């Protein structure tokens, strides 16, 4: 698989793939490689390995070599319990069939089994947004029975968060083998998702769906040309791609295509979207929902109550009242039909619906709040997978080795397959489009408030519903200023009760 990548492209991936992701958030805030192991089944975490100073750090294709020691778990079974309704295939493969991502999944799994001498076993049940509680209950039943069936748990992001809050997920930073300084884990993972200085779940290259659910703004190149509008790529390069510029470019593009004198999904617009995609503009503006205070305690971010959040809410709310922008059902099909200049969406739109469109399209990052903002920031949609180690696993250290190896192998198999060979090459029409994908991927940002959204009175919904209805954000913050802080404090207290 990776032989189809050039060394330069592979090195680019090693430098960018989520190792630099979350860099935008900073505004707020080998296997058998270069170590020697004491012996089979030895505990040799990052702090106890003996490094050979002369060993190479990168392989021939430019990938960082893992610092996992040689391990032999004697073909023991490691069971992964995952969500069966995952939107894009991520876990199992019956074998190579010529489909790029499927074959990479098979290769990743085979490498994990071969390098660690384990056998991966699979169990699954629905666990998406509508099945969060039933998945958590299934894990909870096994946990309460004292059964040791599962080793790794992986589900929809908010589902895994529920499992962690209930004590079903082991703390990760205390375990050997997991090394969150490696590029297959987001650079600021520990600081962003830690709760009371502990980490219970992780994501990054391990989840193919991170790439699928990155947000960007698709645009119709034919409309750009026909209306003599600025090239969005050039705006990105010149630091002029801002929310104000996007709104300006949409002015006067409304067209009542079905001649019914009603603003509906069949007309022509500057931008089409749906209400929950407003999250991308909030996070893309450098605003956070939840952050850590100076004592490393999770709190509602000051951003949420800020004048900046108020200004953005009013600006977007006023915009959607005009004919220039449409929010509602049918927004995707409207863009696919060629009726709209922009559509902010997840990157999977190209895979799902843009394969046979009649127009040329491109993608750019979510626009900045203004030109003073240092970086573009790309939020990830909620249906990505978080990975955790089951508290009752028979062997946490073995599970940690598998999770580290899984992410490491994904970094050199499934990520290149999905990104370099699939998203960048297959779905991008020009080099500039590929370069924009790279910017989006290298500025991916998470917010733990999104993971615990249901437990914090649907905090993200409060914002996008205010935009959708044109409500005053100042009124919303006043209404929620007393209710939200105790809710996040309750989550912190729940985790404090969890042992280790």
CSV table of C-alpha atoms in Angstrom, one decimal:
chain,number,residue,atom,x,y,z
A,1,UNK,CA,0.0,0.0,0.0
A,2,UNK,CA,2.6,2.5,1.0
A,3,UNK,CA,4.7,1.7,-2.0
A,4,UNK,CA,2.3,3.8,-4.0
A,5,UNK,CA,3.3,6.8,-2.0
A,6,UNK,CA,6.4,8.9,-2.8
A,7,UNK,CA,8.9,9.3,0.0
A,8,UNK,CA,8.2,13.0,0.1
A,9,UNK,CA,4.4,12.4,0.4
A,10,UNK,CA,4.9,9.9,3.1
A,11,UNK,CA,7.2,12.3,5.0
A,12,UNK,CA,4.6,15.0,4.7
A,13,UNK,CA,2.1,12.7,6.2
A,14,UNK,CA,4.4,11.8,9.1
A,15,UNK,CA,4.9,15.5,9.9
A,16,UNK,CA,1.3,16.5,9.5
A,17,UNK,CA,-1.2,13.7,10.3
A,18,UNK,CA,-2.7,14.9,13.5
A,19,UNK,CA,0.7,15.3,15.1
A,20,UNK,CA,0.2,18.9,14.2
A,21,UNK,CA,-3.5,18.7,14.5
A,22,UNK,CA,-4.9,20.8,17.3
A,23,UNK,CA,-2.1,23.3,16.6
A,24,UNK,CA,-4.9,25.8,15.9
A,25,UNK,CA,-6.2,25.2,19.4
A,26,UNK,CA,-3.0,26.5,20.8
A,27,UNK,CA,-4.3,30.0,20.3
A,28,UNK,CA,-6.3,29.1,23.4
A,29,UNK,CA,-4.5,27.4,25.2
A,30,UNK,CA,9.6,0.1,15.3
A,31,UNK,CA,7.6,-2.1,16.0
A,32,UNK,CA,10.9,-4.0,16.3
A,33,UNK,CA,12.6,-0.7,15.5
A,34,UNK,CA,14.8,1.5,17.7
A,35,UNK,CA,14.4,-0.1,21.1
A,36,UNK,CA,15.5,-3.4,22.7
A,37,UNK,CA,13.1,-5.3,24.9
A,38,UNK,CA,14.1,-7.1,28.1
A,39,UNK,CA,12.2,-10.2,26.8
A,40,UNK,CA,8.9,-11.7,25.8
A,41,UNK,CA,5.9,-10.2,27.6
A,42,UNK,CA,8.2,-7.8,29.4
A,43,UNK,CA,6.8,-4.5,30.6
A,44,UNK,CA,8.8,-1.9,28.7
A,45,UNK,CA,6.9,1.4,28.5
A,46,UNK,CA,8.4,4.6,27.0
A,47,UNK,CA,10.2,5.3,30.2
A,48,UNK,CA,12.0,2.0,30.5
A,49,UNK,CA,13.1,1.1,27.0
A,50,UNK,CA,16.8,1.1,26.0
A,51,UNK,CA,17.3,3.1,22.8
A,52,UNK,CA,20.0,2.4,20.3
A,53,UNK,CA,21.4,5.9,19.4
A,54,UNK,CA,22.5,4.5,16.0
A,55,UNK,CA,19.1,3.1,15.0
A,56,UNK,CA,17.2,4.9,12.3
A,57,UNK,CA,14.3,7.1,13.4
A,58,UNK,CA,12.4,6.8,10.1
A,59,UNK,CA,11.8,3.9,7.7
A,60,UNK,CA,12.6,4.0,4.0
A,61,UNK,CA,9.3,5.7,3.2
A,62,UNK,CA,9.7,8.5,5.7
A,63,UNK,CA,7.5,7.1,8.5
A,64,UNK,CA,8.6,7.4,12.1
A,65,UNK,CA,9.5,4.0,13.4
A,66,UNK,CA,7.5,3.0,16.5
A,67,UNK,CA,9.3,2.7,19.8
A,68,UNK,CA,7.4,-0.4,20.8
A,69,UNK,CA,9.8,-3.1,22.0
A,70,UNK,CA,9.7,-6.7,20.7
A,71,UNK,CA,6.7,-8.3,22.3
A,72,UNK,CA,5.3,-11.8,22.1
A,73,UNK,CA,1.9,-12.4,23.6
A,74,UNK,CA,1.8,-16.0,22.6
A,75,UNK,CA,-1.2,-15.7,20.2
A,76,UNK,CA,-3.5,-14.6,23.0
A,77,UNK,CA,-6.9,-13.3,21.9
A,78,UNK,CA,-7.5,-9.6,22.1
A,79,UNK,CA,-11.2,-8.7,21.8
A,80,UNK,CA,-12.3,-5.4,20.3
A,81,UNK,CA,-15.9,-4.3,21.1
A,82,UNK,CA,-17.0,-1.7,18.6
A,83,UNK,CA,-20.0,0.1,17.2
A,84,UNK,CA,-21.6,-1.9,14.3
A,85,UNK,CA,-23.3,1.2,12.9
A,86,UNK,CA,-20.1,3.1,12.3
A,87,UNK,CA,-20.7,5.3,9.3
A,88,UNK,CA,-17.5,4.5,7.4
A,89,UNK,CA,-15.7,1.1,7.6
A,90,UNK,CA,-13.0,1.1,10.2
A,91,UNK,CA,-12.5,-2.2,12.0
A,92,UNK,CA,-12.7,-5.5,10.3
A,93,UNK,CA,-11.8,-6.8,6.9
A,94,UNK,CA,-12.5,-10.3,5.4
A,95,UNK,CA,-9.4,-9.9,3.2
A,96,UNK,CA,-8.0,-8.0,0.3
A,97,UNK,CA,-10.5,-7.2,-2.5
A,98,UNK,CA,-8.8,-4.4,-4.4
A,99,UNK,CA,-10.6,-1.6,-2.5
A,100,UNK,CA,-8.0,0.7,-1.2
A,101,UNK,CA,-9.2,1.3,2.3
A,102,UNK,CA,-10.5,-2.2,2.9
A,103,UNK,CA,-7.1,-3.6,1.9
A,104,UNK,CA,-5.3,-1.1,4.2
A,105,UNK,CA,-7.6,-2.2,7.1
A,106,UNK,CA,-6.7,-5.8,6.5
A,107,UNK,CA,-3.0,-4.9,6.3
A,108,UNK,CA,-3.2,-2.9,9.6
A,109,UNK,CA,-4.9,-5.8,11.4
A,110,UNK,CA,-2.5,-8.3,10.1
A,111,UNK,CA,0.5,-6.2,11.1
A,112,UNK,CA,-0.8,-5.8,14.6
A,113,UNK,CA,-1.4,-9.5,15.0
A,114,UNK,CA,2.0,-10.4,13.5
A,115,UNK,CA,4.1,-7.9,15.4
A,116,UNK,CA,2.6,-8.6,18.8
A,117,UNK,CA,1.7,-12.2,18.3
A,118,UNK,CA,-2.0,-11.8,19.2
A,119,UNK,CA,-5.2,-12.8,17.6
A,120,UNK,CA,-7.8,-10.0,17.1
A,121,UNK,CA,-11.4,-11.0,17.8
A,122,UNK,CA,-14.4,-8.8,17.2
A,123,UNK,CA,-17.7,-8.1,18.9
A,124,UNK,CA,-20.1,-5.4,18.0
A,125,UNK,CA,-23.4,-3.7,18.7
A,126,UNK,CA,-25.0,-0.4,17.6
A,127,UNK,CA,-23.5,2.6,19.2
A,128,UNK,CA,-24.1,5.7,17.1
A,129,UNK,CA,-25.8,8.9,18.4
A,130,UNK,CA,-29.2,7.1,18.7
A,131,UNK,CA,-27.7,4.1,20.4
A,132,UNK,CA,-25.3,5.7,22.9
A,133,UNK,CA,-27.1,4.5,26.0
A,134,UNK,CA,-27.7,1.0,24.7
A,135,UNK,CA,-24.0,0.6,23.8
A,136,UNK,CA,-22.9,1.9,27.2
A,137,UNK,CA,-25.4,-0.3,28.9
A,138,UNK,CA,-24.0,-3.4,27.0
A,139,UNK,CA,-20.5,-2.5,28.2
A,140,UNK,CA,-21.8,-1.8,31.7
A,141,UNK,CA,-23.5,-5.2,32.0
A,142,UNK,CA,-20.2,-6.9,31.2
A,143,UNK,CA,-18.3,-4.6,33.6
A,144,UNK,CA,-20.8,-5.2,36.5
A,145,UNK,CA,-20.7,-8.9,35.9
A,146,UNK,CA,-17.0,-9.0,36.4
A,147,UNK,CA,-16.5,-10.5,33.0
A,148,UNK,CA,-13.2,-9.9,31.3
A,149,UNK,CA,-14.4,-10.5,27.7
A,150,UNK,CA,-13.4,-7.2,26.2
A,151,UNK,CA,-10.0,-5.6,25.9
A,152,UNK,CA,-10.5,-2.5,23.7
A,153,UNK,CA,-13.7,-0.5,23.4
A,154,UNK,CA,-14.3,1.8,20.4
A,155,UNK,CA,-17.4,3.7,19.5
A,156,UNK,CA,-19.0,6.9,18.4
A,157,UNK,CA,-17.2,9.7,20.2
A,158,UNK,CA,-19.9,10.6,22.6
A,159,UNK,CA,-20.7,7.0,23.3
A,160,UNK,CA,-17.2,6.2,24.4
A,161,UNK,CA,-17.3,9.3,26.6
A,162,UNK,CA,-20.3,7.9,28.4
A,163,UNK,CA,-18.5,4.6,29.0
A,164,UNK,CA,-15.6,6.5,30.4
A,165,UNK,CA,-17.7,8.6,32.8
A,166,UNK,CA,-19.2,5.4,34.1
A,167,UNK,CA,-15.9,3.9,34.9
A,168,UNK,CA,-15.7,1.3,32.1
A,169,UNK,CA,-12.5,2.7,30.6
A,170,UNK,CA,-9.0,2.4,32.1
A,171,UNK,CA,-6.8,5.5,32.6
A,172,UNK,CA,-4.2,5.5,29.8
A,173,UNK,CA,-1.3,7.6,30.7
A,174,UNK,CA,-0.2,5.3,33.6
A,175,UNK,CA,0.1,2.3,31.2
A,176,UNK,CA,3.3,1.2,29.4
A,177,UNK,CA,3.7,1.2,25.7
A,178,UNK,CA,1.3,4.0,24.9
A,179,UNK,CA,3.4,7.0,23.8
A,180,UNK,CA,1.2,10.0,23.1
A,181,UNK,CA,4.2,12.0,21.8
A,182,UNK,CA,4.2,9.9,18.7
A,183,UNK,CA,2.7,11.4,15.5
A,184,UNK,CA,-0.2,8.9,15.3
A,185,UNK,CA,-1.7,10.7,18.3
A,186,UNK,CA,-2.9,14.3,18.2
A,187,UNK,CA,-0.1,16.6,19.5
A,188,UNK,CA,-2.3,18.1,22.2
A,189,UNK,CA,-4.3,15.0,23.0
A,190,UNK,CA,-3.4,14.7,26.6
A,191,UNK,CA,-4.0,18.4,27.4
A,192,UNK,CA,-7.3,18.6,25.5
A,193,UNK,CA,-9.0,15.4,26.6
A,194,UNK,CA,-7.6,15.0,30.1
A,195,UNK,CA,-9.9,15.0,33.0
A,196,UNK,CA,-8.4,15.6,36.5
A,197,UNK,CA,-5.1,15.0,34.8
A,198,UNK,CA,-6.1,11.6,33.5
A,199,UNK,CA,-6.9,10.3,30.0
A,200,UNK,CA,-9.5,7.7,29.4
A,201,UNK,CA,-9.9,7.7,25.6
A,202,UNK,CA,-7.9,8.7,22.5
A,203,UNK,CA,-8.2,9.0,18.8
A,204,UNK,CA,-6.2,10.1,15.8
A,205,UNK,CA,-4.8,7.9,13.0
A,206,UNK,CA,-6.5,5.0,14.8
A,207,UNK,CA,-9.9,6.2,13.5
A,208,UNK,CA,-10.4,6.4,9.8
A,209,UNK,CA,-13.5,8.4,10.5
A,210,UNK,CA,-11.5,11.3,11.8
A,211,UNK,CA,-10.5,12.0,8.1
A,212,UNK,CA,-14.0,11.4,6.9
A,213,UNK,CA,-15.6,13.9,9.4
A,214,UNK,CA,-13.1,16.8,9.2
A,215,UNK,CA,-15.0,20.0,8.2
A,216,UNK,CA,-14.3,22.1,5.2
A,217,UNK,CA,-16.1,24.4,2.8
A,218,UNK,CA,-16.9,22.9,-0.7
A,219,UNK,CA,-17.2,25.4,-3.5
A,220,UNK,CA,-18.5,25.3,-7.1
A,221,UNK,CA,-15.7,26.3,-9.4
A,222,UNK,CA,-18.1,26.9,-12.3
A,223,UNK,CA,-20.0,29.5,-10.4
A,224,UNK,CA,-16.7,31.1,-9.3
A,225,UNK,CA,-15.7,31.4,-13.0
A,226,UNK,CA,-19.1,32.5,-14.3
A,227,UNK,CA,-19.6,35.2,-11.6
A,228,UNK,CA,-16.0,36.3,-11.8
A,229,UNK,CA,-15.6,35.8,-8.1
A,230,UNK,CA,-12.3,35.5,-6.2
A,231,UNK,CA,-10.6,32.2,-6.2
A,232,UNK,CA,-11.1,30.7,-2.6
A,233,UNK,CA,-7.7,29.0,-2.7
A,234,UNK,CA,-6.0,32.3,-3.4
A,235,UNK,CA,-7.9,33.8,-0.5
A,236,UNK,CA,-6.6,31.1,1.8
A,237,UNK,CA,-3.1,31.6,0.6
A,238,UNK,CA,-3.3,35.4,1.1
A,239,UNK,CA,-5.0,35.2,4.5
A,240,UNK,CA,-8.2,36.7,3.2
A,241,UNK,CA,-10.4,33.7,3.6
A,242,UNK,CA,-12.6,34.9,6.5
A,243,UNK,CA,-16.3,34.6,7.4
A,244,UNK,CA,-16.9,38.2,6.2
A,245,UNK,CA,-15.3,37.4,2.9
A,246,UNK,CA,-17.4,34.3,2.5
A,247,UNK,CA,-20.6,36.3,3.3
A,248,UNK,CA,-19.6,39.0,0.8
A,249,UNK,CA,-19.0,36.5,-2.0
A,250,UNK,CA,-22.5,35.1,-1.4
A,251,UNK,CA,-24.3,38.4,-1.9
A,252,UNK,CA,-26.8,38.6,-4.7
A,253,UNK,CA,-26.5,34.9,-5.7
A,254,UNK,CA,-30.0,33.9,-4.8
A,255,UNK,CA,-32.1,32.6,-7.7
A,256,UNK,CA,-35.7,31.4,-7.4
A,257,UNK,CA,-35.1,28.4,-9.7
A,258,UNK,CA,-38.5,26.8,-9.3
A,259,UNK,CA,-40.3,30.1,-9.6
A,260,UNK,CA,-42.5,29.5,-6.6
A,261,UNK,CA,-41.6,32.8,-4.8
A,262,UNK,CA,-40.5,30.8,-1.7
A,263,UNK,CA,-37.0,30.4,-0.4
A,264,UNK,CA,-36.6,26.6,-0.4
A,265,UNK,CA,-34.1,23.8,-1.0
A,266,UNK,CA,-34.5,23.9,-4.8
A,267,UNK,CA,-33.3,27.5,-5.3
A,268,UNK,CA,-29.9,28.9,-5.9
A,269,UNK,CA,-27.8,30.3,-3.0
A,270,UNK,CA,-24.5,31.5,-1.9
A,271,UNK,CA,-24.2,28.8,0.8
A,272,UNK,CA,-26.3,25.9,1.9
A,273,UNK,CA,-25.8,24.0,5.2
A,274,UNK,CA,-27.7,22.5,8.1
A,275,UNK,CA,-28.0,23.8,11.7
A,276,UNK,CA,-25.4,21.5,13.4
A,277,UNK,CA,-22.7,22.4,10.8
A,278,UNK,CA,-22.7,25.9,12.5
A,279,UNK,CA,-20.3,24.2,15.0
A,280,UNK,CA,-17.6,24.4,12.4
A,281,UNK,CA,-17.8,28.2,12.2
A,282,UNK,CA,-17.8,28.5,16.1
A,283,UNK,CA,-14.7,26.3,16.5
A,284,UNK,CA,-13.2,27.6,13.3
A,285,UNK,CA,-13.3,31.1,14.9
A,286,UNK,CA,-11.0,29.9,17.7
A,287,UNK,CA,-13.9,29.6,20.2
A,288,UNK,CA,-14.0,26.7,22.7
A,289,UNK,CA,-16.8,25.2,24.6
A,290,UNK,CA,-14.9,23.6,27.5
A,291,UNK,CA,-11.3,24.1,28.6
A,292,UNK,CA,-9.0,23.6,31.5
A,293,UNK,CA,-8.6,26.3,34.1
A,294,UNK,CA,-5.2,27.1,35.6
A,295,UNK,CA,-5.7,24.2,38.1
A,296,UNK,CA,-6.3,21.8,35.2
A,297,UNK,CA,-10.0,21.5,36.0
A,298,UNK,CA,-12.5,21.3,33.2
A,299,UNK,CA,-14.7,24.4,33.1
A,300,UNK,CA,-17.0,26.1,30.6
A,301,UNK,CA,-14.8,28.2,28.4
A,302,UNK,CA,-14.8,32.0,28.8
A,303,UNK,CA,-15.2,31.9,25.0
A,304,UNK,CA,-18.7,30.7,25.4
A,305,UNK,CA,-19.8,33.8,27.2
A,306,UNK,CA,-17.6,36.2,25.1
A,307,UNK,CA,-18.4,39.2,23.0
A,308,UNK,CA,-16.7,37.4,20.1
A,309,UNK,CA,-19.2,34.5,20.4
A,310,UNK,CA,-22.0,37.1,20.5
A,311,UNK,CA,-20.8,38.9,17.5
A,312,UNK,CA,-20.4,35.7,15.5
A,313,UNK,CA,-23.9,34.5,16.5
A,314,UNK,CA,-25.5,37.8,15.4
A,315,UNK,CA,-23.5,37.9,12.1
A,316,UNK,CA,-24.4,34.3,11.1
A,317,UNK,CA,-28.0,34.7,12.3
A,318,UNK,CA,-28.5,37.9,10.3
A,319,UNK,CA,-27.0,36.2,7.3
A,320,UNK,CA,-29.3,33.2,7.3
A,321,UNK,CA,-32.3,35.6,7.4
A,322,UNK,CA,-31.3,36.8,4.0
A,323,UNK,CA,-31.8,35.0,0.7
A,324,UNK,CA,-28.1,34.5,0.3
A,325,UNK,CA,-27.8,31.5,2.6
A,326,UNK,CA,-30.0,28.4,3.2
A,327,UNK,CA,-30.1,26.2,6.3
A,328,UNK,CA,-32.3,23.1,6.2
A,329,UNK,CA,-33.2,19.8,4.8
A,330,UNK,CA,-31.9,19.2,1.2
A,331,UNK,CA,-28.8,21.4,1.6
A,332,UNK,CA,-26.5,18.6,0.3
A,333,UNK,CA,-28.6,17.8,-2.7
A,334,UNK,CA,-28.8,21.5,-3.5
A,335,UNK,CA,-25.0,21.7,-3.8
A,336,UNK,CA,-24.8,18.4,-5.6
A,337,UNK,CA,-27.3,19.8,-8.2
A,338,UNK,CA,-24.9,22.7,-8.9
A,339,UNK,CA,-27.2,25.3,-7.5
A,340,UNK,CA,-25.0,26.7,-4.8
A,341,UNK,CA,-21.6,28.4,-4.5
A,342,UNK,CA,-20.6,27.1,-1.1
A,343,UNK,CA,-21.5,24.3,1.2
A,344,UNK,CA,-19.8,23.7,4.6
A,345,UNK,CA,-19.7,20.0,5.3
A,346,UNK,CA,-17.6,17.0,6.3
A,347,UNK,CA,-14.9,15.8,3.9
A,348,UNK,CA,-16.9,12.7,3.3
A,349,UNK,CA,-19.3,14.6,1.0
A,350,UNK,CA,-16.8,14.1,-1.9
A,351,UNK,CA,-16.9,10.3,-1.4
A,352,UNK,CA,-20.6,10.1,-0.8
A,353,UNK,CA,-22.2,12.4,-3.4
A,354,UNK,CA,-19.7,14.3,-5.6
A,355,UNK,CA,-18.3,11.5,-7.7
A,356,UNK,CA,-20.5,12.2,-10.8
A,357,UNK,CA,-21.5,15.9,-10.5
A,358,UNK,CA,-21.7,18.0,-13.7
A,359,UNK,CA,-19.5,20.8,-12.4
A,360,UNK,CA,-16.0,21.3,-11.1
A,361,UNK,CA,-15.7,21.6,-7.3
A,362,UNK,CA,-13.0,22.3,-4.8
A,363,UNK,CA,-12.6,22.5,-1.0
A,364,UNK,CA,-11.0,25.0,1.4
A,365,UNK,CA,-10.7,25.1,5.2
A,366,UNK,CA,-13.4,26.6,7.4
A,367,UNK,CA,-12.9,30.4,7.1
A,368,UNK,CA,-11.2,32.3,9.9
A,369,UNK,CA,-13.1,34.7,12.1
A,370,UNK,CA,-10.9,37.5,10.8
A,371,UNK,CA,-7.5,38.1,9.3
A,372,UNK,CA,-5.9,38.5,12.7
A,373,UNK,CA,-6.6,34.8,13.6
A,374,UNK,CA,-3.3,33.0,13.4
A,375,UNK,CA,-4.4,29.6,12.0
A,376,UNK,CA,-7.3,27.9,10.3
A,377,UNK,CA,-9.1,25.5,12.6
A,378,UNK,CA,-10.9,22.4,11.4
A,379,UNK,CA,-13.4,20.8,13.8
A,380,UNK,CA,-14.2,17.1,13.5
A,381,UNK,CA,-17.8,16.0,13.2
A,382,UNK,CA,-19.1,13.8,16.1
A,383,UNK,CA,-19.3,10.4,14.3
A,384,UNK,CA,-15.6,9.6,14.6
A,385,UNK,CA,-14.3,6.8,16.9
A,386,UNK,CA,-12.8,7.2,20.3
A,387,UNK,CA,-10.7,4.2,21.5
A,388,UNK,CA,-10.4,3.0,25.1
A,389,UNK,CA,-9.2,0.1,27.2
A,390,UNK,CA,-11.9,-1.8,29.0
A,391,UNK,CA,-11.4,-1.5,32.8
A,392,UNK,CA,-12.0,-5.2,33.3
A,393,UNK,CA,-9.6,-6.5,30.6
A,394,UNK,CA,-7.5,-9.4,31.8
A,395,UNK,CA,-4.3,-7.6,30.8
A,396,UNK,CA,-4.2,-3.8,30.5
A,397,UNK,CA,-0.6,-3.7,29.5
A,398,UNK,CA,-1.3,-6.1,26.5
A,399,UNK,CA,-4.3,-4.0,25.6
A,400,UNK,CA,-2.1,-0.8,25.7
A,401,UNK,CA,0.5,-2.5,23.4
A,402,UNK,CA,-2.3,-3.4,20.9
A,403,UNK,CA,-3.7,0.1,21.0
A,404,UNK,CA,-0.3,1.7,20.4
A,405,UNK,CA,0.5,-0.7,17.7
A,406,UNK,CA,-3.0,-0.2,16.1
A,407,UNK,CA,-2.5,3.6,15.9
A,408,UNK,CA,1.1,3.2,14.7
A,409,UNK,CA,0.1,0.8,11.9
A,410,UNK,CA,-2.9,2.9,11.0
A,411,UNK,CA,-0.5,5.9,10.5
A,412,UNK,CA,1.3,4.0,7.8
A,413,UNK,CA,-1.5,2.0,6.2
A,414,UNK,CA,-5.1,3.2,6.6
A,415,UNK,CA,-4.3,6.9,6.8
A,416,UNK,CA,-2.2,7.0,3.6
A,417,UNK,CA,-4.9,4.8,1.9
A,418,UNK,CA,-7.8,7.0,2.9
A,419,UNK,CA,-6.1,10.4,2.6
A,420,UNK,CA,-3.3,10.3,0.1
A,421,UNK,CA,-4.7,7.7,-2.3
A,422,UNK,CA,-8.4,8.3,-1.8
A,423,UNK,CA,-9.3,11.8,-0.6
A,424,UNK,CA,-6.4,13.8,-2.0
A,425,UNK,CA,-5.8,11.9,-5.3
A,426,UNK,CA,-9.1,10.3,-6.1
A,427,UNK,CA,-11.5,13.0,-5.2
A,428,UNK,CA,-9.4,16.1,-5.8
A,429,UNK,CA,-9.3,17.5,-9.3
A,430,UNK,CA,-6.2,19.7,-9.0
A,431,UNK,CA,-3.1,20.0,-6.9
A,432,UNK,CA,-4.5,23.1,-5.1
A,433,UNK,CA,-7.4,20.9,-3.9
A,434,UNK,CA,-5.0,18.4,-2.5
A,435,UNK,CA,-3.1,21.1,-0.7
A,436,UNK,CA,-6.3,22.4,0.8
A,437,UNK,CA,-7.0,18.9,2.2
A,438,UNK,CA,-3.6,19.0,3.8
A,439,UNK,CA,-4.3,22.3,5.5
A,440,UNK,CA,-7.6,21.0,6.8
A,441,UNK,CA,-6.0,17.8,8.1
A,442,UNK,CA,-3.1,19.6,9.7
A,443,UNK,CA,-5.4,22.0,11.6
A,444,UNK,CA,-7.9,19.4,13.0
A,445,UNK,CA,-9.1,20.4,16.5
A,446,UNK,CA,-11.1,18.6,19.2
A,447,UNK,CA,-13.1,20.0,22.1
A,448,UNK,CA,-14.0,17.8,25.0
A,449,UNK,CA,-17.2,19.9,25.4
A,450,UNK,CA,-18.4,18.3,22.2
A,451,UNK,CA,-17.8,14.8,23.6
A,452,UNK,CA,-19.9,15.5,26.7
A,453,UNK,CA,-22.5,17.6,24.9
A,454,UNK,CA,-25.5,15.6,26.1
A,455,UNK,CA,-24.4,15.9,29.7
A,456,UNK,CA,-23.9,19.7,29.5
A,457,UNK,CA,-27.4,20.5,28.4
A,458,UNK,CA,-26.5,20.0,24.7
A,459,UNK,CA,-24.1,23.0,24.8
A,460,UNK,CA,-23.3,22.9,21.1
A,461,UNK,CA,-27.0,22.9,20.3
A,462,UNK,CA,-27.6,26.0,22.3
A,463,UNK,CA,-25.3,27.9,20.0
A,464,UNK,CA,-26.4,26.7,16.6
A,465,UNK,CA,-30.0,26.9,17.6
A,466,UNK,CA,-29.5,30.6,18.6
A,467,UNK,CA,-28.0,31.2,15.1
A,468,UNK,CA,-30.8,29.3,13.4
A,469,UNK,CA,-33.5,31.2,15.2
A,470,UNK,CA,-31.8,34.6,15.2
A,471,UNK,CA,-31.9,34.8,19.0
A,472,UNK,CA,-29.8,37.1,21.0
A,473,UNK,CA,-26.7,35.3,22.2
A,474,UNK,CA,-26.4,37.6,25.2
A,475,UNK,CA,-29.9,36.4,26.3
A,476,UNK,CA,-28.9,32.8,25.9
A,477,UNK,CA,-25.7,33.2,27.9
A,478,UNK,CA,-27.7,34.8,30.7
A,479,UNK,CA,-30.1,32.0,30.7
A,480,UNK,CA,-27.4,29.3,30.8
A,481,UNK,CA,-24.8,30.9,33.0
A,482,UNK,CA,-26.1,29.3,36.2
A,483,UNK,CA,-27.0,25.9,34.8
A,484,UNK,CA,-23.9,24.9,32.6
A,485,UNK,CA,-21.0,25.3,35.2
A,486,UNK,CA,-22.6,22.8,37.7
A,487,UNK,CA,-23.1,20.3,34.9
A,488,UNK,CA,-19.4,20.3,33.8
A,489,UNK,CA,-18.4,20.2,37.5
A,490,UNK,CA,-20.6,17.1,37.9
A,491,UNK,CA,-18.7,15.4,35.1
A,492,UNK,CA,-15.4,16.2,36.8
A,493,UNK,CA,-16.7,14.8,40.1
A,494,UNK,CA,-17.9,11.6,38.4
A,495,UNK,CA,-14.4,11.0,37.1
A,496,UNK,CA,-12.8,11.8,40.4
A,497,UNK,CA,-14.7,8.8,41.8
A,498,UNK,CA,-13.1,6.5,39.3
A,499,UNK,CA,-10.2,4.5,40.7
A,500,UNK,CA,-7.1,4.7,38.5
